[in-house]
Coordinates of N, CA and C in Angstrom, one line a residue:
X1 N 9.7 19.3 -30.3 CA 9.8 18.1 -31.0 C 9.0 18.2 -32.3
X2 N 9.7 17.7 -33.5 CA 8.8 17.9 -35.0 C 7.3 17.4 -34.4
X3 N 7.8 16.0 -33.9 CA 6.2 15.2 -33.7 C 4.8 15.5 -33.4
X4 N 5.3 16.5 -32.4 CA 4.3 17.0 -31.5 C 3.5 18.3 -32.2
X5 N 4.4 19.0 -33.0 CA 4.1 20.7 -33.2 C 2.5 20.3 -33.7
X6 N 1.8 19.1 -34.1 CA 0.2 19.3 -34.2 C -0.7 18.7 -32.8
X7 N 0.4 18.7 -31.8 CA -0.2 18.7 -30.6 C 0.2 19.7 -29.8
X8 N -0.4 19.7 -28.5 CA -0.3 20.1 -27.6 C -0.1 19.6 -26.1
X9 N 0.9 19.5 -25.9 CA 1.3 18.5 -24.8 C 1.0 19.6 -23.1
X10 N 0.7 18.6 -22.4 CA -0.1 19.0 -20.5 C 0.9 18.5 -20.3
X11 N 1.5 17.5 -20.3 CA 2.3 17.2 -19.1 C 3.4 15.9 -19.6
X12 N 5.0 16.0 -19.4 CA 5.6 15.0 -19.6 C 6.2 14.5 -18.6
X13 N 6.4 13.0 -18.9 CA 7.3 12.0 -17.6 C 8.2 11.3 -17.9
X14 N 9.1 11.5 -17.4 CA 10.7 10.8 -17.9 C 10.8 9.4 -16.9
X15 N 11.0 8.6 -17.1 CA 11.6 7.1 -16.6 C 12.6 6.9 -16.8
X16 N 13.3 5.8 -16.7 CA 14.9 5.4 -16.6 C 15.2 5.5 -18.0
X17 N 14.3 5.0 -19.0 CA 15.1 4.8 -20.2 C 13.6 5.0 -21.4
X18 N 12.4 6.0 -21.0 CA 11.7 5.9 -21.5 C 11.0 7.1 -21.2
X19 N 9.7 7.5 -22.0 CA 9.2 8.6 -22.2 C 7.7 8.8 -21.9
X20 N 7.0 9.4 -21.6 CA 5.5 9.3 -21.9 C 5.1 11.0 -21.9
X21 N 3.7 11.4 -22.8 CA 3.7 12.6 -22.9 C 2.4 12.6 -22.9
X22 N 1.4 13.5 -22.5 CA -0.3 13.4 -22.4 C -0.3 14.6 -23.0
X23 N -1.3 14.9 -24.2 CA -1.7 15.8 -24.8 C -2.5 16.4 -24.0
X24 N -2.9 17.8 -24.5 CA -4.1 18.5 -24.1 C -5.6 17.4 -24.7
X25 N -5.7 16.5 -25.5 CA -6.7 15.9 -26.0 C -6.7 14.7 -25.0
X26 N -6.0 14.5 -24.1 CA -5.7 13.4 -23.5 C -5.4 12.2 -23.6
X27 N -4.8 12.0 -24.8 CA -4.5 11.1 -25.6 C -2.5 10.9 -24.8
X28 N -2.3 9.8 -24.7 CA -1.4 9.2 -24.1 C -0.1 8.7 -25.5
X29 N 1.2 9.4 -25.6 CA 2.1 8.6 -26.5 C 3.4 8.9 -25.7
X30 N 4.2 7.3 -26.3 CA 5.1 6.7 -24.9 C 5.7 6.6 -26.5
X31 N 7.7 6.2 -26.2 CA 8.9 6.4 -26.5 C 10.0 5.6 -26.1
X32 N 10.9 5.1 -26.2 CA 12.0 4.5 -25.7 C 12.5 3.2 -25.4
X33 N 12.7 2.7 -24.7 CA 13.2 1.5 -23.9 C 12.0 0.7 -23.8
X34 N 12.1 -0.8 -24.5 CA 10.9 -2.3 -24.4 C 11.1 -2.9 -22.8
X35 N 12.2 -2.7 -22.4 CA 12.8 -4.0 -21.6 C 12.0 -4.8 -20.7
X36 N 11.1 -3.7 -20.4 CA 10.3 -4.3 -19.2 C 8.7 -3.7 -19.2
X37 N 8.1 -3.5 -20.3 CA 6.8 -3.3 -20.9 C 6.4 -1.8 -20.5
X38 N 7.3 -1.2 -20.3 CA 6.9 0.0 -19.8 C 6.3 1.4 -20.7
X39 N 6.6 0.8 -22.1 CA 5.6 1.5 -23.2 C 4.4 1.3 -23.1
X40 N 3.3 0.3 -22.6 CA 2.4 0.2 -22.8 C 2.0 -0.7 -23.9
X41 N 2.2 -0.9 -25.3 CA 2.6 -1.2 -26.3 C 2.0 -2.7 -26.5
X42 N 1.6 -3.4 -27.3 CA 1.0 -4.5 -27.3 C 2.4 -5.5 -28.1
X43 N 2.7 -6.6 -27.5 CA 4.2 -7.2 -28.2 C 3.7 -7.1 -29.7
X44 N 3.2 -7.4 -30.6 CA 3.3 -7.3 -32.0 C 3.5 -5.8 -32.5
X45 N 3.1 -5.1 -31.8 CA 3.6 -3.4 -31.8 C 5.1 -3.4 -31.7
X46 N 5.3 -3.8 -30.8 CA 6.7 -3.5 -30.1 C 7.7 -4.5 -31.6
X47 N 7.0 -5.2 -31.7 CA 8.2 -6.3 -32.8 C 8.5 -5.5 -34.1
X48 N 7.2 -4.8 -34.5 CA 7.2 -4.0 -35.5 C 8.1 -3.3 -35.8
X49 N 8.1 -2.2 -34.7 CA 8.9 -1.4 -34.3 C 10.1 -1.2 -33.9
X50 N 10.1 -2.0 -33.5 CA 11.5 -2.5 -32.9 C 12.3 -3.5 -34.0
X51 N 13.1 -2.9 -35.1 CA 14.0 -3.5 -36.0 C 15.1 -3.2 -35.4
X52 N 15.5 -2.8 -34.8 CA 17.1 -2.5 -34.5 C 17.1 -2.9 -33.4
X53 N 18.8 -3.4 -32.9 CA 19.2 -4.1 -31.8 C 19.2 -3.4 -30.9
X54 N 18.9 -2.5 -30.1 CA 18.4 -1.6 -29.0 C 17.2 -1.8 -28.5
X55 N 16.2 -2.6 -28.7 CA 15.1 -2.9 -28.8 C 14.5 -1.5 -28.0
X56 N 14.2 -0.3 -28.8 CA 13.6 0.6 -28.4 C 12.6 1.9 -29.8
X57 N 11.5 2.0 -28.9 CA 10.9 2.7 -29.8 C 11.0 4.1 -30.1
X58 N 11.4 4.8 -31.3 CA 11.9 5.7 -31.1 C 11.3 6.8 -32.3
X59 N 10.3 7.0 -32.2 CA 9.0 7.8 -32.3 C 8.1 7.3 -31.9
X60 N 7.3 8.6 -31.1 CA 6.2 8.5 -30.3 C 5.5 7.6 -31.2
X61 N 4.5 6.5 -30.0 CA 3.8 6.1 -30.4 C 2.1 6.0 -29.0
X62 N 1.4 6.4 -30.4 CA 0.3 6.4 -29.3 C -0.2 5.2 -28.5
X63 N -1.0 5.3 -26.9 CA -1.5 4.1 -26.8 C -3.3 4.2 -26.8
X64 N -3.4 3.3 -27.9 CA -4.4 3.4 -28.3 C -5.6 2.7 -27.5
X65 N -5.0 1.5 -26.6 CA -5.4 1.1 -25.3 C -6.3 2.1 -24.0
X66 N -5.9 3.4 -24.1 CA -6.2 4.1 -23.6 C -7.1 5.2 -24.0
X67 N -7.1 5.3 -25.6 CA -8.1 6.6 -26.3 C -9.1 6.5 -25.1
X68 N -10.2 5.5 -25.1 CA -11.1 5.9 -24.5 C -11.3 6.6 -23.1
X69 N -10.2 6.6 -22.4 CA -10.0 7.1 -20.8 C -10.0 8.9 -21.3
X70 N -10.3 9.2 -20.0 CA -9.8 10.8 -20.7 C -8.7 10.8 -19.1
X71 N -7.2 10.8 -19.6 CA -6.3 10.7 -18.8 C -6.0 12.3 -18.9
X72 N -6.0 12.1 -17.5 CA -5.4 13.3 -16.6 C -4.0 13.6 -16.2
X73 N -3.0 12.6 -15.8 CA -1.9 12.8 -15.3 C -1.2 11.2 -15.8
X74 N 0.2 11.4 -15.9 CA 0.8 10.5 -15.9 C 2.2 10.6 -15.1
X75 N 2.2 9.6 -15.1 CA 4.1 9.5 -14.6 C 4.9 8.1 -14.6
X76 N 6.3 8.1 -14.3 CA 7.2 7.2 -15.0 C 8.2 6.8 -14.1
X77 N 8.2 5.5 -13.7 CA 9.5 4.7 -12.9 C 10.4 4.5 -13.6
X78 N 11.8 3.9 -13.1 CA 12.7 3.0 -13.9 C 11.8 2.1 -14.9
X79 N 11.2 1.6 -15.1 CA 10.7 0.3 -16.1 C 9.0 0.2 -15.6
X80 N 8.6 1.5 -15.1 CA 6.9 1.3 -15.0 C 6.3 2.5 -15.7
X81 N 5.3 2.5 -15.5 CA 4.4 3.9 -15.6 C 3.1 3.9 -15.5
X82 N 2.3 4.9 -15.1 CA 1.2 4.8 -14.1 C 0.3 5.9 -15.4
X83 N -0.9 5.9 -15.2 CA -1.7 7.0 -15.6 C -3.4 7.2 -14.8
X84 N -3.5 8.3 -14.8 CA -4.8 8.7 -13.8 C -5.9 9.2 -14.6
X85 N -6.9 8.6 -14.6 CA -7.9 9.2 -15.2 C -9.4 9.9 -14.7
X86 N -9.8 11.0 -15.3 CA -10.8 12.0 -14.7 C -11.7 11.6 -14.0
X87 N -11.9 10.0 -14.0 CA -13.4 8.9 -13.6 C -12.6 8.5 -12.3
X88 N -11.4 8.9 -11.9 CA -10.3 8.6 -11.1 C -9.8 6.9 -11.0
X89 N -10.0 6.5 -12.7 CA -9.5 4.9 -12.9 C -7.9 5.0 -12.4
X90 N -7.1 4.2 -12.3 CA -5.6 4.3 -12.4 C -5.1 3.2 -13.1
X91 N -4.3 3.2 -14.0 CA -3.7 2.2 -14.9 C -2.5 2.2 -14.4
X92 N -1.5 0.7 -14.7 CA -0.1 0.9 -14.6 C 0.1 -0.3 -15.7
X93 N 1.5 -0.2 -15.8 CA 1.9 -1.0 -17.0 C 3.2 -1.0 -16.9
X94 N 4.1 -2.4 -17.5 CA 5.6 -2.1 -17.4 C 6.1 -3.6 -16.6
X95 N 7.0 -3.1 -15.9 CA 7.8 -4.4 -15.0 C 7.1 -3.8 -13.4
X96 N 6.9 -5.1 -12.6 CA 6.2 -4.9 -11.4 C 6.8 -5.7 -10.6
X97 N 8.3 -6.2 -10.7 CA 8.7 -7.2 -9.9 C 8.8 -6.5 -8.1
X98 N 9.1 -5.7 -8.0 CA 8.8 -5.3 -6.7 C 7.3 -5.2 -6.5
X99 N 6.1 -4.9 -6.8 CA 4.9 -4.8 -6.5 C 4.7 -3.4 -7.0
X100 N 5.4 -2.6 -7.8 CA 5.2 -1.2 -7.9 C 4.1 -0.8 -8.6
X101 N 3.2 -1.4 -9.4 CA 2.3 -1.3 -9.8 C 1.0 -1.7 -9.2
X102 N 1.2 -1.8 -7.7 CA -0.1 -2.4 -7.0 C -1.0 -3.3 -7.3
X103 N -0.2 -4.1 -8.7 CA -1.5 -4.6 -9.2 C -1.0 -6.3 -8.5
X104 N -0.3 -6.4 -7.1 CA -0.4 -8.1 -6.7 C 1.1 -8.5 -7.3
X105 N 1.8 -8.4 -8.1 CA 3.2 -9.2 -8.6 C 4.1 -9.1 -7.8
X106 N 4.9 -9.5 -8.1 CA 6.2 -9.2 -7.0 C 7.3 -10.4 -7.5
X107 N 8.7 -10.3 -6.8 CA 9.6 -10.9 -7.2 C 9.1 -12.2 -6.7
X108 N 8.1 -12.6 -6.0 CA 7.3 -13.8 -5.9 C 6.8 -14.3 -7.2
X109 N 6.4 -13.9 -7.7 CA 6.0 -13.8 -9.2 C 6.7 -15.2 -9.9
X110 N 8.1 -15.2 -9.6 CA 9.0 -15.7 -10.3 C 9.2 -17.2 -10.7
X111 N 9.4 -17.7 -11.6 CA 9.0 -18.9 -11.6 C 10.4 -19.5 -12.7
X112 N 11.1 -20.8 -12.3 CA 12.4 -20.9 -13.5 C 11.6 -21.2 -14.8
X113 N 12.2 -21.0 -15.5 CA 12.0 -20.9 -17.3 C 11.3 -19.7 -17.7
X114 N 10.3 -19.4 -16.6 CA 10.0 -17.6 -17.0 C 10.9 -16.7 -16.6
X115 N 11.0 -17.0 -15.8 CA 12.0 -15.3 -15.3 C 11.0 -14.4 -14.4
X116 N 11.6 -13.1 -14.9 CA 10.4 -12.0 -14.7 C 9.6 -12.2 -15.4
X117 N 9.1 -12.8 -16.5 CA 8.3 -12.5 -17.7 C 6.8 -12.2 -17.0
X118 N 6.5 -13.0 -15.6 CA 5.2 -12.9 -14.8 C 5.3 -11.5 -14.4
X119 N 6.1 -10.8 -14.1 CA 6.1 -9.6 -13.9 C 6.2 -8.3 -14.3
X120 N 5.7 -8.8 -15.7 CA 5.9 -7.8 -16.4 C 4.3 -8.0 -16.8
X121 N 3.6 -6.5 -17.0 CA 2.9 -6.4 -17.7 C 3.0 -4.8 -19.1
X122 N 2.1 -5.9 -20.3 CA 2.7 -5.4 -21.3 C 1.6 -4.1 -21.7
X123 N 0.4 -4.3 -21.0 CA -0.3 -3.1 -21.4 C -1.3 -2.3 -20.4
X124 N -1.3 -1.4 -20.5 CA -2.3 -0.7 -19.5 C -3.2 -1.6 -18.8
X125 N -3.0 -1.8 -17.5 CA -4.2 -2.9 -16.5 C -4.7 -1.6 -15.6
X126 N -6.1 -1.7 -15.0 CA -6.6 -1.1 -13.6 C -6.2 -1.7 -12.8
X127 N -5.8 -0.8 -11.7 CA -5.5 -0.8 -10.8 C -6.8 -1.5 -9.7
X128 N -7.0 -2.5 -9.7 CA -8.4 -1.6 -8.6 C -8.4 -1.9 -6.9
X129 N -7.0 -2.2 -6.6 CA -6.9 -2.0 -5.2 C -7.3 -0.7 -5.3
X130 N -7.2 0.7 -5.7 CA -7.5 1.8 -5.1 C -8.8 2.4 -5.6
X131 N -9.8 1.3 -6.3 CA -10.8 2.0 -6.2 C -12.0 2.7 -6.0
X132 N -11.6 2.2 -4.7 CA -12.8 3.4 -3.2 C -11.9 4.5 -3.5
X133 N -10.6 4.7 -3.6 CA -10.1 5.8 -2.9 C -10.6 7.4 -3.9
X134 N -10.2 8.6 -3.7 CA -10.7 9.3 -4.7 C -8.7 9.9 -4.9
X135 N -8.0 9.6 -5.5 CA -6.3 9.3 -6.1 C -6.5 11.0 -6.6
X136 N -6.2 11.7 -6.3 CA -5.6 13.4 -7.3 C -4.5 13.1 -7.8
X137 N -3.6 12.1 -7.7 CA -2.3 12.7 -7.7 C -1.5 11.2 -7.6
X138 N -0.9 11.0 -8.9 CA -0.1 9.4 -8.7 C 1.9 10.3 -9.3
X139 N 2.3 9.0 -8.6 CA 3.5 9.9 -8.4 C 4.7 8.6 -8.6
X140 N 6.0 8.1 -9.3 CA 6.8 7.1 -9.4 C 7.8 7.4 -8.9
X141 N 8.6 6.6 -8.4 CA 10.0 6.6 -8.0 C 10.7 5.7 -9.2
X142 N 12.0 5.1 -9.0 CA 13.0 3.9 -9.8 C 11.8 3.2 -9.6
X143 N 11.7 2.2 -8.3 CA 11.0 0.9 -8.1 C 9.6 0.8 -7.2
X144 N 9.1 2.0 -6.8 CA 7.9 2.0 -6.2 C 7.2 3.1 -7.1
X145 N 5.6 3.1 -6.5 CA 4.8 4.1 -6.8 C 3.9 4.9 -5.3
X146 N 3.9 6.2 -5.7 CA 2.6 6.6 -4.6 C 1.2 7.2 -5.0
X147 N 0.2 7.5 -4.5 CA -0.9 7.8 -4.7 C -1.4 8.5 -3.5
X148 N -1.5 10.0 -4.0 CA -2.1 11.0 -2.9 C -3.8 11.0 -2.9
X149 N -4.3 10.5 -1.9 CA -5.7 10.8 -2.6 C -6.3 12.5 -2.1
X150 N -7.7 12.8 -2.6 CA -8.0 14.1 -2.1 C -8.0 14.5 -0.7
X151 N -8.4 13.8 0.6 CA -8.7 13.9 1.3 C -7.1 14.0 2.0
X152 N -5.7 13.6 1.3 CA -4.3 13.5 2.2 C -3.6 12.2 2.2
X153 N -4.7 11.4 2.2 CA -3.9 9.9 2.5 C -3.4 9.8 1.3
X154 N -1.7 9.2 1.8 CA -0.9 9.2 1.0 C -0.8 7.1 0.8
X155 N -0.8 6.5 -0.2 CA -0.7 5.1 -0.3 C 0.7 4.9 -1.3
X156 N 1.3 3.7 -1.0 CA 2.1 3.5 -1.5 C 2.5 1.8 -1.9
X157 N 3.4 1.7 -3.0 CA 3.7 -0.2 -3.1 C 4.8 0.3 -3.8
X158 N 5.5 -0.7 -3.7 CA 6.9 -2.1 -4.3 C 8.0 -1.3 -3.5
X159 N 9.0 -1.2 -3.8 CA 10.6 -1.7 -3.4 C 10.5 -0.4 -2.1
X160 N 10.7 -1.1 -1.1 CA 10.7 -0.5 0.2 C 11.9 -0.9 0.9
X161 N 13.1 -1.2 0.5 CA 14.2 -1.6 1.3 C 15.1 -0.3 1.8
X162 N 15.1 0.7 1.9 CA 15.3 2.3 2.2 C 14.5 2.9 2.4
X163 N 13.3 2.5 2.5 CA 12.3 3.1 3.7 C 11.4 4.3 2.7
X164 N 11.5 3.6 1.4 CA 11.3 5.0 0.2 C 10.0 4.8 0.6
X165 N 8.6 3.7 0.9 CA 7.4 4.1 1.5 C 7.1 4.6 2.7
X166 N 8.3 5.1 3.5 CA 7.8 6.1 4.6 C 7.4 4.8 5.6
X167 N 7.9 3.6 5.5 CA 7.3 2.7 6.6 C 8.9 1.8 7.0
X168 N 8.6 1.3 8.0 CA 10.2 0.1 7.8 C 9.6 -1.6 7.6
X169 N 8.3 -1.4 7.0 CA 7.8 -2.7 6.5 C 7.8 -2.9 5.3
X170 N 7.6 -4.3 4.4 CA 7.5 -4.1 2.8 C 5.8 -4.3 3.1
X171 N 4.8 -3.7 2.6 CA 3.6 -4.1 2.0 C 3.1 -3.6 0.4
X172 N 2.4 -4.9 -0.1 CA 2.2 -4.5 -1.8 C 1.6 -3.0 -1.6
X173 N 0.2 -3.0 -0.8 CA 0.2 -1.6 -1.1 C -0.1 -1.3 0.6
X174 N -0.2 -0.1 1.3 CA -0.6 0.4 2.3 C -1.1 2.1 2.2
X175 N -1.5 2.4 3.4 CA -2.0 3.4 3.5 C -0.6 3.9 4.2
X176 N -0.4 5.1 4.4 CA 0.9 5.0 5.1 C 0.5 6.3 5.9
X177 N -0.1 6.3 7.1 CA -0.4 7.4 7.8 C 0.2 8.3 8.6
X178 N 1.8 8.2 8.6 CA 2.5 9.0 8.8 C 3.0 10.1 7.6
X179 N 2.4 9.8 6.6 CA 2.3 10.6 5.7 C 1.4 11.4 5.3
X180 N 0.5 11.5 6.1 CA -0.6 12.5 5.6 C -0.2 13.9 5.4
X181 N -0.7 14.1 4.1 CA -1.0 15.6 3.7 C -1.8 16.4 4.1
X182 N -1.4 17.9 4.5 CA -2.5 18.9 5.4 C -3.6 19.2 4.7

């Protein structure tokens, strides 16, 4: 990609209709699809940017929200995206109507005249249900997320109606201990 050739990119994550890419400097820049806040992007960014009726961004843009993290891993749902950082913080950002971002929303959320709009969040939040845990490893599906921590325990949240958290319950987030890693 022209964009990049004065970077160096660690690691990319594709989502349903969007992009995110972490440099070797650890600097975080996201791509594509507004619909459900899943750039990160603050709305007066996104308005900018967003001149044409596709409402999508389409050069990288950094999130500057984040310079100061030194982010380690990232990854990308249908309409979420998660990022891990060295201090082992976890961010998410995007649409959370199932709970996928751990951070408490859900199609509970819902309210008439807003819509989802409660369920969307537009910019990097912490996580901090998981911050006893020590997280190596955050991982997205379409509508859920997981979180391997060092020790094996596998945690997971949102859309659990096919059993994609390994449980036959919905919980926002759980430990899920038939999933442990060796």
């Amino acid at each position: 990609m022209e964009y990049f050739k004065n970077h160096k990119i660690q690691q990319v994550s594709c989502g349903g209709l969007h992009t995110i890419a972490l440099t070797k400097e650890s600097k975080v820049y996201c791509w594509g699809s507004t619909e459900g806040g899943q750039l990160g992007l603050p709305t007066g960014v996104i308005q900018k940017l967003c001149r044409n009726e596709d409402n999508a961004v389409k050069q990288p843009q950094q999130l500057i929200s984040l310079q100061d993290q030194v982010v380690t891993q990232v990854a990308c749902g249908e309409t979420h995206s998660l990022c891990l950082c060295k201090n082992g913080s976890i961010f998410g950002w995007g649409m959370s109507l199932y709970g996928q971002l751990g951070l408490g929303f859900s199609s509970d959320s819902f309210e008439p005249g807003l819509g989802m709009e409660k369920s969307k969040v537009m910019e990097p939040r912490k996580i901090e249900s998981l911050k006893d845990e020590q997280v190596a490893k955050i991982y997205c599906g379409s509508t859920f997320s997981l979180f391997l921590t060092k020790n094996g325990e596998l945690y997971g949240c949102g859309m659990n109606d096919l059993g994609q958290l390994g449980e036959d319950i919905y919980n926002d987030l759980s430990v899920l201990e038939n999933a442990r890693m060796g």
